[in-house]
JSON list of C-alpha atoms in Angstrom, two decimals:
[
{"chain": "A", "resi": 276, "resn": "UNK", "atom": "CA", "xyz": [-6.29, 10.96, -2.60]},
{"chain": "A", "resi": 277, "resn": "UNK", "atom": "CA", "xyz": [-4.82, 13.87, -3.44]},
{"chain": "A", "resi": 278, "resn": "UNK", "atom": "CA", "xyz": [-4.97, 16.42, -7.03]},
{"chain": "A", "resi": 279, "resn": "UNK", "atom": "CA", "xyz": [-1.30, 16.37, -8.47]},
{"chain": "A", "resi": 280, "resn": "UNK", "atom": "CA", "xyz": [-1.15, 19.65, -11.57]},
{"chain": "A", "resi": 281, "resn": "UNK", "atom": "CA", "xyz": [-3.50, 21.30, -12.60]},
{"chain": "A", "resi": 282, "resn": "UNK", "atom": "CA", "xyz": [-6.26, 24.12, -11.36]},
{"chain": "A", "resi": 283, "resn": "UNK", "atom": "CA", "xyz": [-6.48, 21.93, -8.29]},
{"chain": "A", "resi": 284, "resn": "UNK", "atom": "CA", "xyz": [-3.25, 21.34, -7.63]},
{"chain": "A", "resi": 285, "resn": "UNK", "atom": "CA", "xyz": [-2.71, 19.57, -3.91]},
{"chain": "A", "resi": 286, "resn": "UNK", "atom": "CA", "xyz": [-5.91, 19.51, -2.85]},
{"chain": "A", "resi": 287, "resn": "UNK", "atom": "CA", "xyz": [-6.64, 16.62, -1.00]},
{"chain": "A", "resi": 288, "resn": "UNK", "atom": "CA", "xyz": [-9.50, 14.67, -0.02]},
{"chain": "A", "resi": 289, "resn": "UNK", "atom": "CA", "xyz": [-9.73, 11.90, 2.94]},
{"chain": "A", "resi": 290, "resn": "UNK", "atom": "CA", "xyz": [-10.56, 8.75, 1.71]},
{"chain": "A", "resi": 291, "resn": "UNK", "atom": "CA", "xyz": [-13.10, 6.98, 3.86]},
{"chain": "A", "resi": 292, "resn": "UNK", "atom": "CA", "xyz": [-11.16, 3.67, 5.85]},
{"chain": "A", "resi": 293, "resn": "UNK", "atom": "CA", "xyz": [-14.23, 1.39, 4.81]},
{"chain": "A", "resi": 294, "resn": "UNK", "atom": "CA", "xyz": [-13.62, 1.75, 1.88]},
{"chain": "A", "resi": 295, "resn": "UNK", "atom": "CA", "xyz": [-12.43, -1.04, -0.55]},
{"chain": "A", "resi": 296, "resn": "UNK", "atom": "CA", "xyz": [-10.98, 0.50, -3.25]},
{"chain": "A", "resi": 297, "resn": "UNK", "atom": "CA", "xyz": [-7.68, 1.56, -3.09]},
{"chain": "A", "resi": 298, "resn": "UNK", "atom": "CA", "xyz": [-6.88, 4.95, -5.34]},
{"chain": "A", "resi": 299, "resn": "UNK", "atom": "CA", "xyz": [-4.01, 5.06, -8.43]},
{"chain": "A", "resi": 300, "resn": "UNK", "atom": "CA", "xyz": [-0.81, 5.53, -6.05]},
{"chain": "A", "resi": 301, "resn": "UNK", "atom": "CA", "xyz": [0.69, 9.27, -7.02]},
{"chain": "A", "resi": 302, "resn": "UNK", "atom": "CA", "xyz": [3.87, 8.12, -7.42]},
{"chain": "A", "resi": 303, "resn": "UNK", "atom": "CA", "xyz": [1.66, 5.58, -10.31]},
{"chain": "A", "resi": 304, "resn": "UNK", "atom": "CA", "xyz": [-0.85, 8.70, -11.33]},
{"chain": "A", "resi": 305, "resn": "UNK", "atom": "CA", "xyz": [2.18, 11.05, -11.48]},
{"chain": "A", "resi": 306, "resn": "UNK", "atom": "CA", "xyz": [4.77, 8.65, -13.68]},
{"chain": "A", "resi": 307, "resn": "UNK", "atom": "CA", "xyz": [1.31, 7.63, -16.72]},
{"chain": "A", "resi": 308, "resn": "UNK", "atom": "CA", "xyz": [0.12, 11.03, -17.25]},
{"chain": "A", "resi": 309, "resn": "UNK", "atom": "CA", "xyz": [3.73, 12.39, -17.17]},
{"chain": "A", "resi": 310, "resn": "UNK", "atom": "CA", "xyz": [4.07, 9.19, -20.35]},
{"chain": "A", "resi": 311, "resn": "UNK", "atom": "CA", "xyz": [1.10, 10.68, -21.56]},
{"chain": "A", "resi": 312, "resn": "UNK", "atom": "CA", "xyz": [2.20, 13.93, -22.21]},
{"chain": "A", "resi": 313, "resn": "UNK", "atom": "CA", "xyz": [2.83, 12.63, -25.39]},
{"chain": "A", "resi": 314, "resn": "UNK", "atom": "CA", "xyz": [0.06, 11.22, -26.95]},
{"chain": "A", "resi": 315, "resn": "UNK", "atom": "CA", "xyz": [-2.53, 13.58, -25.29]},
{"chain": "A", "resi": 316, "resn": "UNK", "atom": "CA", "xyz": [-3.70, 17.46, -25.19]},
{"chain": "A", "resi": 317, "resn": "UNK", "atom": "CA", "xyz": [-6.33, 16.74, -21.95]},
{"chain": "A", "resi": 318, "resn": "UNK", "atom": "CA", "xyz": [-7.37, 20.80, -22.18]},
{"chain": "A", "resi": 319, "resn": "UNK", "atom": "CA", "xyz": [-10.38, 21.13, -24.22]},
{"chain": "A", "resi": 320, "resn": "UNK", "atom": "CA", "xyz": [-10.24, 16.81, -24.07]},
{"chain": "A", "resi": 321, "resn": "UNK", "atom": "CA", "xyz": [-13.83, 14.78, -23.94]},
{"chain": "A", "resi": 322, "resn": "UNK", "atom": "CA", "xyz": [-13.12, 11.20, -20.49]},
{"chain": "A", "resi": 323, "resn": "UNK", "atom": "CA", "xyz": [-14.61, 8.48, -19.87]},
{"chain": "A", "resi": 324, "resn": "UNK", "atom": "CA", "xyz": [-12.92, 6.95, -16.08]},
{"chain": "A", "resi": 325, "resn": "UNK", "atom": "CA", "xyz": [-14.49, 3.10, -15.70]},
{"chain": "A", "resi": 326, "resn": "UNK", "atom": "CA", "xyz": [-14.23, 2.40, -12.49]},
{"chain": "A", "resi": 327, "resn": "UNK", "atom": "CA", "xyz": [-14.11, 5.52, -10.79]},
{"chain": "A", "resi": 328, "resn": "UNK", "atom": "CA", "xyz": [-13.70, 3.91, -7.59]},
{"chain": "A", "resi": 329, "resn": "UNK", "atom": "CA", "xyz": [-12.25, 7.04, -5.25]},
{"chain": "A", "resi": 330, "resn": "UNK", "atom": "CA", "xyz": [-12.73, 9.00, -8.97]},
{"chain": "A", "resi": 331, "resn": "UNK", "atom": "CA", "xyz": [-8.79, 10.10, -8.23]},
{"chain": "A", "resi": 332, "resn": "UNK", "atom": "CA", "xyz": [-8.51, 10.03, -12.22]},
{"chain": "A", "resi": 333, "resn": "UNK", "atom": "CA", "xyz": [-11.76, 11.43, -12.69]},
{"chain": "A", "resi": 334, "resn": "UNK", "atom": "CA", "xyz": [-10.42, 14.57, -10.43]},
{"chain": "A", "resi": 335, "resn": "UNK", "atom": "CA", "xyz": [-7.16, 14.32, -12.32]},
{"chain": "A", "resi": 336, "resn": "UNK", "atom": "CA", "xyz": [-8.69, 14.83, -15.70]},
{"chain": "A", "resi": 337, "resn": "UNK", "atom": "CA", "xyz": [-10.86, 18.20, -14.72]},
{"chain": "A", "resi": 338, "resn": "UNK", "atom": "CA", "xyz": [-8.27, 20.13, -12.24]},
{"chain": "A", "resi": 339, "resn": "UNK", "atom": "CA", "xyz": [-5.58, 19.05, -16.32]},
{"chain": "A", "resi": 340, "resn": "UNK", "atom": "CA", "xyz": [-8.70, 20.95, -18.66]},
{"chain": "A", "resi": 341, "resn": "UNK", "atom": "CA", "xyz": [-10.68, 18.59, -19.88]},
{"chain": "A", "resi": 342, "resn": "UNK", "atom": "CA", "xyz": [-13.71, 19.46, -20.90]},
{"chain": "A", "resi": 343, "resn": "UNK", "atom": "CA", "xyz": [-16.26, 16.99, -19.76]},
{"chain": "A", "resi": 344, "resn": "UNK", "atom": "CA", "xyz": [-14.89, 13.72, -17.67]},
{"chain": "A", "resi": 345, "resn": "UNK", "atom": "CA", "xyz": [-17.65, 10.43, -17.35]},
{"chain": "A", "resi": 346, "resn": "UNK", "atom": "CA", "xyz": [-17.10, 8.47, -14.54]},
{"chain": "A", "resi": 347, "resn": "UNK", "atom": "CA", "xyz": [-18.86, 5.09, -14.10]},
{"chain": "A", "resi": 348, "resn": "UNK", "atom": "CA", "xyz": [-19.12, 3.68, -10.70]},
{"chain": "A", "resi": 349, "resn": "UNK", "atom": "CA", "xyz": [-21.44, 0.73, -9.14]},
{"chain": "A", "resi": 350, "resn": "UNK", "atom": "CA", "xyz": [-20.97, 1.37, -5.95]},
{"chain": "A", "resi": 351, "resn": "UNK", "atom": "CA", "xyz": [-23.11, 3.42, -3.59]},
{"chain": "A", "resi": 352, "resn": "UNK", "atom": "CA", "xyz": [-21.30, 4.92, -1.26]},
{"chain": "A", "resi": 353, "resn": "UNK", "atom": "CA", "xyz": [-18.07, 5.72, -3.34]},
{"chain": "A", "resi": 354, "resn": "UNK", "atom": "CA", "xyz": [-20.33, 7.30, -6.39]},
{"chain": "A", "resi": 355, "resn": "UNK", "atom": "CA", "xyz": [-21.61, 9.67, -3.23]},
{"chain": "A", "resi": 356, "resn": "UNK", "atom": "CA", "xyz": [-17.89, 10.12, -2.15]},
{"chain": "A", "resi": 357, "resn": "UNK", "atom": "CA", "xyz": [-17.25, 11.21, -6.01]},
{"chain": "A", "resi": 358, "resn": "UNK", "atom": "CA", "xyz": [-20.31, 13.34, -6.63]},
{"chain": "A", "resi": 359, "resn": "UNK", "atom": "CA", "xyz": [-19.12, 15.58, -2.76]},
{"chain": "A", "resi": 360, "resn": "UNK", "atom": "CA", "xyz": [-15.23, 15.54, -4.04]},
{"chain": "A", "resi": 361, "resn": "UNK", "atom": "CA", "xyz": [-16.62, 17.10, -7.13]},
{"chain": "A", "resi": 362, "resn": "UNK", "atom": "CA", "xyz": [-18.53, 19.78, -5.43]},
{"chain": "A", "resi": 363, "resn": "UNK", "atom": "CA", "xyz": [-16.33, 20.70, -3.04]},
{"chain": "A", "resi": 364, "resn": "UNK", "atom": "CA", "xyz": [-13.77, 22.10, -5.83]},
{"chain": "A", "resi": 365, "resn": "UNK", "atom": "CA", "xyz": [-17.50, 23.14, -7.62]},
{"chain": "A", "resi": 366, "resn": "UNK", "atom": "CA", "xyz": [-16.84, 21.88, -11.14]},
{"chain": "A", "resi": 367, "resn": "UNK", "atom": "CA", "xyz": [-19.29, 21.14, -13.28]},
{"chain": "A", "resi": 368, "resn": "UNK", "atom": "CA", "xyz": [-17.83, 19.02, -15.54]},
{"chain": "A", "resi": 369, "resn": "UNK", "atom": "CA", "xyz": [-17.65, 15.97, -14.50]},
{"chain": "A", "resi": 370, "resn": "UNK", "atom": "CA", "xyz": [-21.33, 13.79, -15.09]},
{"chain": "A", "resi": 371, "resn": "UNK", "atom": "CA", "xyz": [-21.57, 10.82, -12.27]},
{"chain": "A", "resi": 372, "resn": "UNK", "atom": "CA", "xyz": [-23.21, 8.10, -13.68]},
{"chain": "A", "resi": 373, "resn": "UNK", "atom": "CA", "xyz": [-24.25, 5.14, -10.39]},
{"chain": "A", "resi": 374, "resn": "UNK", "atom": "CA", "xyz": [-24.02, 2.08, -12.65]},
{"chain": "A", "resi": 375, "resn": "UNK", "atom": "CA", "xyz": [-22.92, -0.88, -14.25]},
{"chain": "A", "resi": 376, "resn": "UNK", "atom": "CA", "xyz": [-19.48, -0.64, -16.33]},
{"chain": "A", "resi": 377, "resn": "UNK", "atom": "CA", "xyz": [-19.98, -3.28, -18.53]},
{"chain": "A", "resi": 378, "resn": "UNK", "atom": "CA", "xyz": [-23.85, -1.98, -19.06]},
{"chain": "A", "resi": 379, "resn": "UNK", "atom": "CA", "xyz": [-23.03, 1.67, -19.94]},
{"chain": "A", "resi": 380, "resn": "UNK", "atom": "CA", "xyz": [-19.85, 0.07, -22.43]},
{"chain": "A", "resi": 381, "resn": "UNK", "atom": "CA", "xyz": [-22.64, -2.40, -24.61]},
{"chain": "A", "resi": 382, "resn": "UNK", "atom": "CA", "xyz": [-25.49, 1.29, -24.70]},
{"chain": "A", "resi": 383, "resn": "UNK", "atom": "CA", "xyz": [-22.81, 4.55, -24.82]},
{"chain": "A", "resi": 384, "resn": "UNK", "atom": "CA", "xyz": [-22.83, 6.36, -27.57]},
{"chain": "A", "resi": 385, "resn": "UNK", "atom": "CA", "xyz": [-20.27, 8.84, -27.68]},
{"chain": "A", "resi": 386, "resn": "UNK", "atom": "CA", "xyz": [-16.75, 9.07, -28.39]},
{"chain": "A", "resi": 387, "resn": "UNK", "atom": "CA", "xyz": [-13.90, 9.84, -25.60]},
{"chain": "A", "resi": 388, "resn": "UNK", "atom": "CA", "xyz": [-10.52, 11.72, -26.43]},
{"chain": "A", "resi": 389, "resn": "UNK", "atom": "CA", "xyz": [-8.97, 9.67, -23.45]},
{"chain": "A", "resi": 390, "resn": "UNK", "atom": "CA", "xyz": [-10.45, 6.74, -21.59]},
{"chain": "A", "resi": 391, "resn": "UNK", "atom": "CA", "xyz": [-8.87, 4.58, -18.58]},
{"chain": "A", "resi": 392, "resn": "UNK", "atom": "CA", "xyz": [-10.48, 2.08, -16.70]},
{"chain": "A", "resi": 393, "resn": "UNK", "atom": "CA", "xyz": [-9.29, 0.30, -12.65]},
{"chain": "A", "resi": 394, "resn": "UNK", "atom": "CA", "xyz": [-10.88, -2.78, -12.07]},
{"chain": "A", "resi": 395, "resn": "UNK", "atom": "CA", "xyz": [-11.08, -4.43, -9.60]},
{"chain": "A", "resi": 396, "resn": "UNK", "atom": "CA", "xyz": [-7.86, -6.64, -10.19]},
{"chain": "A", "resi": 397, "resn": "UNK", "atom": "CA", "xyz": [-9.58, -10.52, -10.15]},
{"chain": "A", "resi": 398, "resn": "UNK", "atom": "CA", "xyz": [-12.41, -9.10, -12.04]},
{"chain": "A", "resi": 399, "resn": "UNK", "atom": "CA", "xyz": [-12.94, -12.16, -13.89]},
{"chain": "A", "resi": 400, "resn": "UNK", "atom": "CA", "xyz": [-14.52, -10.44, -17.62]},
{"chain": "A", "resi": 401, "resn": "UNK", "atom": "CA", "xyz": [-11.23, -7.56, -16.54]},
{"chain": "A", "resi": 402, "resn": "UNK", "atom": "CA", "xyz": [-9.84, -9.28, -19.82]},
{"chain": "A", "resi": 403, "resn": "UNK", "atom": "CA", "xyz": [-12.32, -8.97, -21.90]},
{"chain": "A", "resi": 404, "resn": "UNK", "atom": "CA", "xyz": [-12.47, -4.85, -21.28]},
{"chain": "A", "resi": 405, "resn": "UNK", "atom": "CA", "xyz": [-10.17, -4.14, -24.60]},
{"chain": "A", "resi": 406, "resn": "UNK", "atom": "CA", "xyz": [-11.92, -5.50, -27.12]},
{"chain": "A", "resi": 407, "resn": "UNK", "atom": "CA", "xyz": [-15.24, -3.59, -25.19]},
{"chain": "A", "resi": 408, "resn": "UNK", "atom": "CA", "xyz": [-13.83, -1.12, -25.41]},
{"chain": "A", "resi": 409, "resn": "UNK", "atom": "CA", "xyz": [-12.88, -1.09, -29.14]},
{"chain": "A", "resi": 410, "resn": "UNK", "atom": "CA", "xyz": [-16.07, -2.88, -29.29]},
{"chain": "A", "resi": 411, "resn": "UNK", "atom": "CA", "xyz": [-15.21, -5.32, -30.60]},
{"chain": "A", "resi": 412, "resn": "UNK", "atom": "CA", "xyz": [-15.70, -9.90, -31.20]},
{"chain": "A", "resi": 413, "resn": "UNK", "atom": "CA", "xyz": [-13.32, -12.37, -31.55]},
{"chain": "A", "resi": 414, "resn": "UNK", "atom": "CA", "xyz": [-10.05, -10.24, -32.63]},
{"chain": "A", "resi": 415, "resn": "UNK", "atom": "CA", "xyz": [-12.18, -8.84, -35.51]},
{"chain": "A", "resi": 416, "resn": "UNK", "atom": "CA", "xyz": [-13.40, -4.88, -34.47]},
{"chain": "A", "resi": 417, "resn": "UNK", "atom": "CA", "xyz": [-17.40, -5.37, -35.03]},
{"chain": "A", "resi": 418, "resn": "UNK", "atom": "CA", "xyz": [-19.35, -3.00, -37.84]},
{"chain": "A", "resi": 419, "resn": "UNK", "atom": "CA", "xyz": [-23.39, -1.92, -37.66]},
{"chain": "A", "resi": 420, "resn": "UNK", "atom": "CA", "xyz": [-23.91, -1.27, -33.37]},
{"chain": "A", "resi": 421, "resn": "UNK", "atom": "CA", "xyz": [-21.28, 0.87, -32.92]},
{"chain": "A", "resi": 422, "resn": "UNK", "atom": "CA", "xyz": [-18.08, 2.83, -33.69]},
{"chain": "A", "resi": 423, "resn": "UNK", "atom": "CA", "xyz": [-15.05, 1.35, -31.43]},
{"chain": "A", "resi": 424, "resn": "UNK", "atom": "CA", "xyz": [-14.92, 4.41, -28.05]},
{"chain": "A", "resi": 425, "resn": "UNK", "atom": "CA", "xyz": [-12.22, 5.79, -28.72]},
{"chain": "A", "resi": 426, "resn": "UNK", "atom": "CA", "xyz": [-12.24, 8.64, -30.86]},
{"chain": "A", "resi": 427, "resn": "UNK", "atom": "CA", "xyz": [-9.77, 8.55, -33.58]},
{"chain": "A", "resi": 428, "resn": "UNK", "atom": "CA", "xyz": [-6.02, 9.05, -31.92]},
{"chain": "A", "resi": 429, "resn": "UNK", "atom": "CA", "xyz": [-7.78, 8.73, -28.86]},
{"chain": "A", "resi": 430, "resn": "UNK", "atom": "CA", "xyz": [-5.92, 7.44, -25.58]},
{"chain": "A", "resi": 431, "resn": "UNK", "atom": "CA", "xyz": [-7.54, 4.10, -23.59]},
{"chain": "A", "resi": 432, "resn": "UNK", "atom": "CA", "xyz": [-5.21, 3.09, -20.51]},
{"chain": "A", "resi": 433, "resn": "UNK", "atom": "CA", "xyz": [-6.17, -0.09, -18.98]},
{"chain": "A", "resi": 434, "resn": "UNK", "atom": "CA", "xyz": [-4.39, -0.51, -15.17]},
{"chain": "A", "resi": 435, "resn": "UNK", "atom": "CA", "xyz": [-4.66, -4.10, -14.33]},
{"chain": "A", "resi": 436, "resn": "UNK", "atom": "CA", "xyz": [-2.21, -6.20, -12.41]},
{"chain": "A", "resi": 437, "resn": "UNK", "atom": "CA", "xyz": [1.09, -7.89, -13.11]},
{"chain": "A", "resi": 438, "resn": "UNK", "atom": "CA", "xyz": [-0.60, -11.15, -14.47]},
{"chain": "A", "resi": 439, "resn": "UNK", "atom": "CA", "xyz": [-1.92, -9.89, -18.11]},
{"chain": "A", "resi": 440, "resn": "UNK", "atom": "CA", "xyz": [-0.48, -9.26, -20.36]},
{"chain": "A", "resi": 441, "resn": "UNK", "atom": "CA", "xyz": [-2.41, -6.94, -23.57]},
{"chain": "A", "resi": 442, "resn": "UNK", "atom": "CA", "xyz": [0.65, -6.78, -26.34]},
{"chain": "A", "resi": 443, "resn": "UNK", "atom": "CA", "xyz": [-0.59, -9.31, -28.38]},
{"chain": "A", "resi": 444, "resn": "UNK", "atom": "CA", "xyz": [-3.97, -6.81, -28.92]},
{"chain": "A", "resi": 445, "resn": "UNK", "atom": "CA", "xyz": [-4.10, -5.11, -32.15]},
{"chain": "A", "resi": 446, "resn": "UNK", "atom": "CA", "xyz": [-4.88, -2.01, -31.00]},
{"chain": "A", "resi": 447, "resn": "UNK", "atom": "CA", "xyz": [-1.68, -2.06, -28.02]},
{"chain": "A", "resi": 448, "resn": "UNK", "atom": "CA", "xyz": [0.43, 0.44, -28.27]},
{"chain": "A", "resi": 449, "resn": "UNK", "atom": "CA", "xyz": [3.21, 0.54, -24.78]},
{"chain": "A", "resi": 450, "resn": "UNK", "atom": "CA", "xyz": [3.22, -0.90, -20.91]},
{"chain": "A", "resi": 451, "resn": "UNK", "atom": "CA", "xyz": [4.85, 0.65, -18.20]},
{"chain": "A", "resi": 452, "resn": "UNK", "atom": "CA", "xyz": [4.31, -0.97, -14.54]},
{"chain": "A", "resi": 453, "resn": "UNK", "atom": "CA", "xyz": [5.26, 1.72, -11.91]},
{"chain": "A", "resi": 454, "resn": "UNK", "atom": "CA", "xyz": [6.08, -0.45, -8.63]},
{"chain": "A", "resi": 455, "resn": "UNK", "atom": "CA", "xyz": [2.76, -3.52, -8.83]},
{"chain": "A", "resi": 456, "resn": "UNK", "atom": "CA", "xyz": [0.51, -1.15, -10.62]},
{"chain": "A", "resi": 457, "resn": "UNK", "atom": "CA", "xyz": [0.61, -2.11, -14.26]},
{"chain": "A", "resi": 458, "resn": "UNK", "atom": "CA", "xyz": [-0.91, 0.10, -16.61]},
{"chain": "A", "resi": 459, "resn": "UNK", "atom": "CA", "xyz": [-1.45, -0.67, -20.58]},
{"chain": "A", "resi": 460, "resn": "UNK", "atom": "CA", "xyz": [-1.89, 2.20, -22.95]},
{"chain": "A", "resi": 461, "resn": "UNK", "atom": "CA", "xyz": [-4.27, 1.32, -26.33]},
{"chain": "A", "resi": 462, "resn": "UNK", "atom": "CA", "xyz": [-5.24, 3.24, -29.59]}
]
């Protein structure tokens, strides 16, 4: 796994063979970040990486100048690996939360400039994640339990399998696919 660009460009990290997580491919990561450059300036942004896995996206966000990145990962070994990677590059801009993404989303009171989610493609709750980000219920935005997790003009990128179509979601902006990797972009 490598960092594509920014302050830590070219840094490599060896992922243990025992890991279940699959990092977003360099090809897909480079292309989606090229698209995102038209949507957001990462310098000074606050970001949330859900289902952080190997930390590939979190590392990329720190390298691109995000002021703060919160990485949420439930697997203990993966969380330890992310912590080790952040220590290797010597950053204090990443906050690692070892825990359940769905519990985190329900209790989070913060808003972010950028949110990235890469859940396991077989996760049965996968289709509910955009509504959780925008705090929606039955297609309408909920009031009273907090605002959307995105700041105004914020961007949410959702990595998912080819069998999902989010184009009817009210916050959907566009879909990109790179090989077997699909991204839906929301604002």
